[in-house]
Amino acid sequence: MTDALPNIVLILADNLGWGELGWGELGCYGGGVLRGAPTPRIDALAAEGLRLLNFNVESDCVPTRAALMTGRQAIRTGAFQSVPAGLPQGLTRWEVTLAELLSGRGYATAHYGKWHLGDCEGRFPNDRGFDDWYGIPRTSTESLFTAAHKYDPEAVPLPYVMEGRRGGKTHNVKIFDEDSRRRIDGEIVDRTVAFMEKNAAAGKPFFAYVPITQLHFPSLAHPDFMGRTGHGEMADSLAEMDHRVGQVIDALDRLGIAENTILLFASDNGPEFRRPWRGTAGYWRSTYHTAMEGSLRAPFMLRWPGKAPAGGVSNEIVHVADIFPTLARVAGAELPADRAIDGVDQLDFLLGRQPRSNREGFVYYIKNEMRAVKWRDWKMHMIWEPEVNDGPVKLESPYLFNLIQDPKEETNVAVEHAWVMPAMRRMVHDFLQSLKKHPAIPPGAPDPYEPPVRK
Amino acid sequence: MTDALPNIVLILADNLGWGELGWGELGCYGGGVLRGAPTPRIDALAAEGLRLLNFNVESDCVPTRAALMTGRQAIRTGAFQSVPAGLPQGLTRWEVTLAELLSGRGYATAHYGKWHLGDCEGRFPNDRGFDDWYGIPRTSTESLFTAAHKYDPEAVPLPYVMEGRRGGKTHNVKIFDEDSRRRIDGEIVDRTVAFMEKNAAAGKPFFAYVPITQLHFPSLAHPDFMGRTGHGEMADSLAEMDHRVGQVIDALDRLGIAENTILLFASDNGPEFRRPWRGTAGYWRSTYHTAMEGSLRAPFMLRWPGKAPAGGVSNEIVHVADIFPTLARVAGAELPADRAIDGVDQLDFLLGRQPRSNREGFVYYIKNEMRAVKWRDWKMHMIWEPEVNDGPVKLESPYLFNLIQDPKEETNVAVEHAWVMPAMRRMVHDFLQSLKKHPAIPPGAPDPYEPPVRK
């Protein structure tokens, strides 16, 4: 049975905004050649499968990765913000990860890239369902430490590239500095390809989770790509990303397993807001860490030759938490029944068997604060902060935008479209009720974690 | 000789922003399905030819149309702002229009749509090189008059749809009200098709200038398209526009003249800023009447089967004034030698015979005020007003933006990229010098106009 299961390759880019990505010369998400870096391999990937225009993520690296790994919105797991080394962080072991689900179905599992869901023993990828891992436990920002003025490793620990195997301990490989930051995506993809080769040869279904580190700042490209585009490090890094994705696709094709492999490519959140690494959401407004569409919508594409129709494009709403139940279904795995799962199975929609998504909306948090609700064509903002650090304004009278007619979220239609507000309010009510029934895990909760008794 | 000349069809949309237009399901300019109206015909048009990502227009309907008709930036012709009925306006008869040039080469010429370059005898299209015209002399705004509260036609004249033939007088056809506004683009395209049929049958080369009225406010679709999209009048109007373009393409194909016809599709300026008809520049920031990229960049595509390679996309800089010398060359016409022509011949670039545009930049005016300069990847703002009516700020120290690295024009790099500033300053200097040599015609100048003696 298990040898009929399809392989799964999930490439997750870091801080790659909707506007950054080109459809190569067609500039599908509006970027590509406009950003100085055509992306022909990623373009081809989408042209051969499905591209979502309304794929929604959480507000930051950590909450999106937590939702992806658990199918639960990050407010539930407590992993709703980035936490530096030395402070409690990550998913409790009570959570069931996607890797654990797939591993239970006989998949070989590997994590190559950026984890950010726990940096102590028991919470590393090799403790959470992955047979093998290599990468960074936290985030690329730390590669700036060692070269920084007066950096003191006694006060703040040296960052390392790490690796680990199931049943063993995660250990340091090398210091994570500017040089290793430039090289890590190449190493990640080399290991991914080797992992695919090994399991293809063994005829074992595999799950390769590949959270590459580009374009997160410092967006420094591999030495082979430095100066490649003539438009600076951001564009060079984008060109490298396109090449890395191409390497994975080439390996799938070379190994003859493309038709038995679901390839997913997505980004964890909207574009960077910091300068000089500032990104762009293109068509949409603002950056991550906001509740604007530039934060919510991230690139997403799926390629599965012979299963998902080529050239598909959809503006239907999908949420990153949906990946968990969707891939569980692919693998025939049962979802945990003792907790709230926010994700919904989107397999039939993603494979073109039905035109509509199985989701009409979702509630959106920044850290532990509910900021907005999206439903059908509309979005309601309860707290308004169009740019990071503008200062959030709690709205006594929420704003409502029609995202088709007003994509930049500029014209409040809460009066004209008053009928929509009750639907929005109901979603808020229902979500808060489910949080009462299934109390959220507090951030930084230590293991072992015991969920509170429910009434 | 003349029977070997290619036909020219130039469709000019009104207030169609960069972000409004879809590449159909591919959303090339980022819009289409996101705006609630897929645009499969316009998408196909571009897929069969060339699409420009950096086609630049003037700040408003009138100056762009003046530059298109004369090859001269609007500051030179005095036609640099919209002027209502009853006030002096339009191009002086001293200007040489594109229609006059092509007519002189034996082309049959017609203007169906919105003129806005003069509304008195001697300045209508049939006085300025067009054999036939039908449409509105000024703008779609006037269709709101008759239904408006306390509208007084004694105080402000009734607006009319008009028509005229070469050698005759332009006369009123019917009142331009909401109903005729809804129907006019259908009439425009019907007349265009009849004109093409007649000249194709006669074997006479023709120039059809088709400045349709959508999406200018009030964006009211033809009754056949009302409610078509389910996303309101803007989306319905966009769907109608796509259909109208398709009607022209179908006629070219049906008449068997597609390979001997250059088909151009462009917009006159950036998206509308007024609500509820507000448009979007998608990837770019702001609306028309500003110096932001959302104002400067407009959709442009060219189809010429067998001559222009299919699927071309370019981020090279082209200016609307370039259409005049480019089409003059197509027709083998001589440019007027006694005046400043700002446009440059782009034929070899547009047909893929050379990879680069023949232009590196241009100066940008709003009305008679120089606001900004674009050159290669950069733009310098001398006056800063990111949104209409923000209030322009004269910058003592101009802003410089890198449009590849910073498409939203947010990070001034005048210090980091200081070497660019002298090139910008030189362009300003050169343009002002040419205005000294060829003094600008004052707005509202009456005919006959005699240019000042030059030193």
PDB file of C-alpha atoms in Angstrom, chain B residues 131-249:
ATOM      1  CA  ASP B 131     -11.517  61.348 -43.074  1.00  0.00           C
ATOM      2  CA  ASP B 132     -14.249  60.357 -40.679  1.00  0.00           C
ATOM      3  CA  TRP B 133     -14.969  60.643 -36.997  1.00  0.00           C
ATOM      4  CA  TYR B 134     -17.594  59.717 -34.469  1.00  0.00           C
ATOM      5  CA  GLY B 135     -17.451  60.104 -30.725  1.00  0.00           C
ATOM      6  CA  ILE B 136     -17.130  62.738 -28.054  1.00  0.00           C
ATOM      7  CA  PRO B 137     -15.091  65.918 -28.396  1.00  0.00           C
ATOM      8  CA  ARG B 138     -14.176  66.109 -24.726  1.00  0.00           C
ATOM      9  CA  THR B 139     -14.624  63.555 -21.956  1.00  0.00           C
ATOM     10  CA  SER B 140     -16.942  60.983 -20.400  1.00  0.00           C
ATOM     11  CA  THR B 141     -17.439  63.031 -17.249  1.00  0.00           C
ATOM     12  CA  GLU B 142     -19.991  65.095 -19.172  1.00  0.00           C
ATOM     13  CA  SER B 143     -22.336  62.118 -19.444  1.00  0.00           C
ATOM     14  CA  LEU B 144     -23.175  62.756 -15.793  1.00  0.00           C
ATOM     15  CA  PHE B 145     -24.542  66.259 -16.474  1.00  0.00           C
ATOM     16  CA  THR B 146     -28.061  65.690 -17.731  1.00  0.00           C
ATOM     17  CA  ALA B 147     -29.178  63.520 -14.820  1.00  0.00           C
ATOM     18  CA  ALA B 148     -27.512  65.751 -12.221  1.00  0.00           C
ATOM     19  CA  HIS B 149     -29.380  67.797  -9.645  1.00  0.00           C
ATOM     20  CA  LYS B 150     -30.159  71.310 -10.935  1.00  0.00           C
ATOM     21  CA  TYR B 151     -28.059  70.858 -14.066  1.00  0.00           C
ATOM     22  CA  ASP B 152     -28.624  74.008 -16.134  1.00  0.00           C
ATOM     23  CA  PRO B 153     -27.855  73.712 -19.855  1.00  0.00           C
ATOM     24  CA  GLU B 154     -28.145  77.506 -20.102  1.00  0.00           C
ATOM     25  CA  ALA B 155     -25.128  77.817 -17.835  1.00  0.00           C
ATOM     26  CA  VAL B 156     -23.154  74.825 -19.128  1.00  0.00           C
ATOM     27  CA  PRO B 157     -23.866  73.491 -22.610  1.00  0.00           C
ATOM     28  CA  LEU B 158     -25.460  70.104 -23.217  1.00  0.00           C
ATOM     29  CA  PRO B 159     -22.847  67.504 -24.124  1.00  0.00           C
ATOM     30  CA  TYR B 160     -23.279  65.664 -27.394  1.00  0.00           C
ATOM     31  CA  VAL B 161     -22.015  62.663 -29.234  1.00  0.00           C
ATOM     32  CA  MET B 162     -20.776  64.119 -32.520  1.00  0.00           C
ATOM     33  CA  GLU B 163     -19.622  63.083 -35.955  1.00  0.00           C
ATOM     34  CA  GLY B 164     -17.969  64.660 -38.963  1.00  0.00           C
ATOM     35  CA  ARG B 165     -16.359  63.960 -42.310  1.00  0.00           C
ATOM     36  CA  ARG B 166     -13.335  65.497 -43.927  1.00  0.00           C
ATOM     37  CA  GLY B 167     -14.299  68.681 -45.753  1.00  0.00           C
ATOM     38  CA  GLY B 168     -17.571  68.925 -43.873  1.00  0.00           C
ATOM     39  CA  LYS B 169     -18.616  70.190 -40.486  1.00  0.00           C
ATOM     40  CA  THR B 170     -18.801  68.239 -37.269  1.00  0.00           C
ATOM     41  CA  HIS B 171     -22.379  68.050 -36.005  1.00  0.00           C
ATOM     42  CA  ASN B 172     -24.289  66.739 -33.031  1.00  0.00           C
ATOM     43  CA  VAL B 173     -25.677  63.194 -33.178  1.00  0.00           C
ATOM     44  CA  LYS B 174     -27.343  62.785 -29.798  1.00  0.00           C
ATOM     45  CA  ILE B 175     -27.108  63.941 -26.249  1.00  0.00           C
ATOM     46  CA  PHE B 176     -24.263  62.348 -24.314  1.00  0.00           C
ATOM     47  CA  ASP B 177     -25.988  61.017 -21.216  1.00  0.00           C
ATOM     48  CA  GLU B 178     -25.759  57.885 -19.122  1.00  0.00           C
ATOM     49  CA  ASP B 179     -27.472  55.759 -21.739  1.00  0.00           C
ATOM     50  CA  SER B 180     -25.319  56.915 -24.636  1.00  0.00           C
ATOM     51  CA  ARG B 181     -22.253  56.631 -22.415  1.00  0.00           C
ATOM     52  CA  ARG B 182     -23.073  52.964 -21.896  1.00  0.00           C
ATOM     53  CA  ARG B 183     -23.485  52.393 -25.617  1.00  0.00           C
ATOM     54  CA  ILE B 184     -20.717  54.472 -27.136  1.00  0.00           C
ATOM     55  CA  ASP B 185     -17.890  51.929 -27.094  1.00  0.00           C
ATOM     56  CA  GLY B 186     -20.098  49.477 -28.935  1.00  0.00           C
ATOM     57  CA  GLU B 187     -20.821  52.134 -31.561  1.00  0.00           C
ATOM     58  CA  ILE B 188     -17.154  53.063 -31.775  1.00  0.00           C
ATOM     59  CA  VAL B 189     -16.135  49.493 -32.481  1.00  0.00           C
ATOM     60  CA  ASP B 190     -18.977  48.916 -34.929  1.00  0.00           C
ATOM     61  CA  ARG B 191     -17.809  51.917 -36.931  1.00  0.00           C
ATOM     62  CA  THR B 192     -14.211  50.796 -36.678  1.00  0.00           C
ATOM     63  CA  VAL B 193     -15.075  47.387 -38.062  1.00  0.00           C
ATOM     64  CA  ALA B 194     -17.124  48.904 -40.910  1.00  0.00           C
ATOM     65  CA  PHE B 195     -14.214  51.237 -41.726  1.00  0.00           C
ATOM     66  CA  MET B 196     -11.787  48.334 -41.806  1.00  0.00           C
ATOM     67  CA  GLU B 197     -14.125  46.260 -43.992  1.00  0.00           C
ATOM     68  CA  LYS B 198     -14.571  49.073 -46.473  1.00  0.00           C
ATOM     69  CA  ASN B 199     -10.861  49.775 -46.850  1.00  0.00           C
ATOM     70  CA  ALA B 200      -9.843  46.146 -46.866  1.00  0.00           C
ATOM     71  CA  ALA B 201     -12.284  45.616 -49.730  1.00  0.00           C
ATOM     72  CA  ALA B 202     -10.847  48.643 -51.547  1.00  0.00           C
ATOM     73  CA  GLY B 203      -7.274  47.524 -50.895  1.00  0.00           C
ATOM     74  CA  LYS B 204      -6.488  50.910 -49.351  1.00  0.00           C
ATOM     75  CA  PRO B 205      -4.188  51.137 -46.328  1.00  0.00           C
ATOM     76  CA  PHE B 206      -5.981  52.529 -43.318  1.00  0.00           C
ATOM     77  CA  PHE B 207      -5.323  54.111 -39.956  1.00  0.00           C
ATOM     78  CA  ALA B 208      -8.044  53.499 -37.391  1.00  0.00           C
ATOM     79  CA  TYR B 209      -7.494  55.502 -34.233  1.00  0.00           C
ATOM     80  CA  VAL B 210      -9.897  54.049 -31.670  1.00  0.00           C
ATOM     81  CA  PRO B 211      -9.762  55.918 -28.364  1.00  0.00           C
ATOM     82  CA  ILE B 212     -12.512  54.007 -26.560  1.00  0.00           C
ATOM     83  CA  THR B 213     -14.121  55.603 -23.536  1.00  0.00           C
ATOM     84  CA  GLN B 214     -13.732  52.857 -20.910  1.00  0.00           C
ATOM     85  CA  LEU B 215     -12.691  52.765 -18.043  1.00  0.00           C
ATOM     86  CA  HIS B 216     -13.084  56.534 -17.540  1.00  0.00           C
ATOM     87  CA  PHE B 217     -15.691  57.401 -14.941  1.00  0.00           C
ATOM     88  CA  PRO B 218     -18.609  56.954 -14.953  1.00  0.00           C
ATOM     89  CA  SER B 219     -17.488  53.396 -15.773  1.00  0.00           C
ATOM     90  CA  LEU B 220     -20.882  52.217 -16.976  1.00  0.00           C
ATOM     91  CA  ALA B 221     -20.970  49.141 -19.162  1.00  0.00           C
ATOM     92  CA  HIS B 222     -23.128  48.512 -22.204  1.00  0.00           C
ATOM     93  CA  PRO B 223     -26.541  47.059 -21.238  1.00  0.00           C
ATOM     94  CA  ASP B 224     -25.368  43.691 -22.612  1.00  0.00           C
ATOM     95  CA  PHE B 225     -22.610  43.689 -20.003  1.00  0.00           C
ATOM     96  CA  MET B 226     -24.484  45.056 -16.992  1.00  0.00           C
ATOM     97  CA  GLY B 227     -24.176  42.532 -14.194  1.00  0.00           C
ATOM     98  CA  ARG B 228     -22.007  40.281 -16.339  1.00  0.00           C
ATOM     99  CA  THR B 229     -19.211  39.826 -13.816  1.00  0.00           C
ATOM    100  CA  GLY B 230     -21.075  40.086 -10.535  1.00  0.00           C
ATOM    101  CA  HIS B 231     -18.392  42.486  -9.318  1.00  0.00           C
ATOM    102  CA  GLY B 232     -19.961  45.824 -10.171  1.00  0.00           C
ATOM    103  CA  GLU B 233     -19.795  48.371 -12.973  1.00  0.00           C
ATOM    104  CA  MET B 234     -15.997  48.691 -13.067  1.00  0.00           C
ATOM    105  CA  ALA B 235     -15.538  44.969 -13.634  1.00  0.00           C
ATOM    106  CA  ASP B 236     -18.437  44.877 -16.111  1.00  0.00           C
ATOM    107  CA  SER B 237     -16.823  47.733 -18.043  1.00  0.00           C
ATOM    108  CA  LEU B 238     -13.497  45.908 -18.077  1.00  0.00           C
ATOM    109  CA  ALA B 239     -15.219  42.790 -19.385  1.00  0.00           C
ATOM    110  CA  GLU B 240     -16.864  44.905 -22.081  1.00  0.00           C
ATOM    111  CA  MET B 241     -13.514  46.428 -23.032  1.00  0.00           C
ATOM    112  CA  ASP B 242     -12.072  42.975 -23.474  1.00  0.00           C
ATOM    113  CA  HIS B 243     -14.987  42.043 -25.710  1.00  0.00           C
ATOM    114  CA  ARG B 244     -14.575  45.217 -27.806  1.00  0.00           C
ATOM    115  CA  VAL B 245     -10.898  44.514 -28.367  1.00  0.00           C
ATOM    116  CA  GLY B 246     -11.881  41.001 -29.347  1.00  0.00           C
ATOM    117  CA  GLN B 247     -14.341  42.355 -31.929  1.00  0.00           C
ATOM    118  CA  VAL B 248     -11.551  44.308 -33.601  1.00  0.00           C
ATOM    119  CA  ILE B 249      -9.222  41.295 -33.604  1.00  0.00           C
TER     120      ILE B 249
END
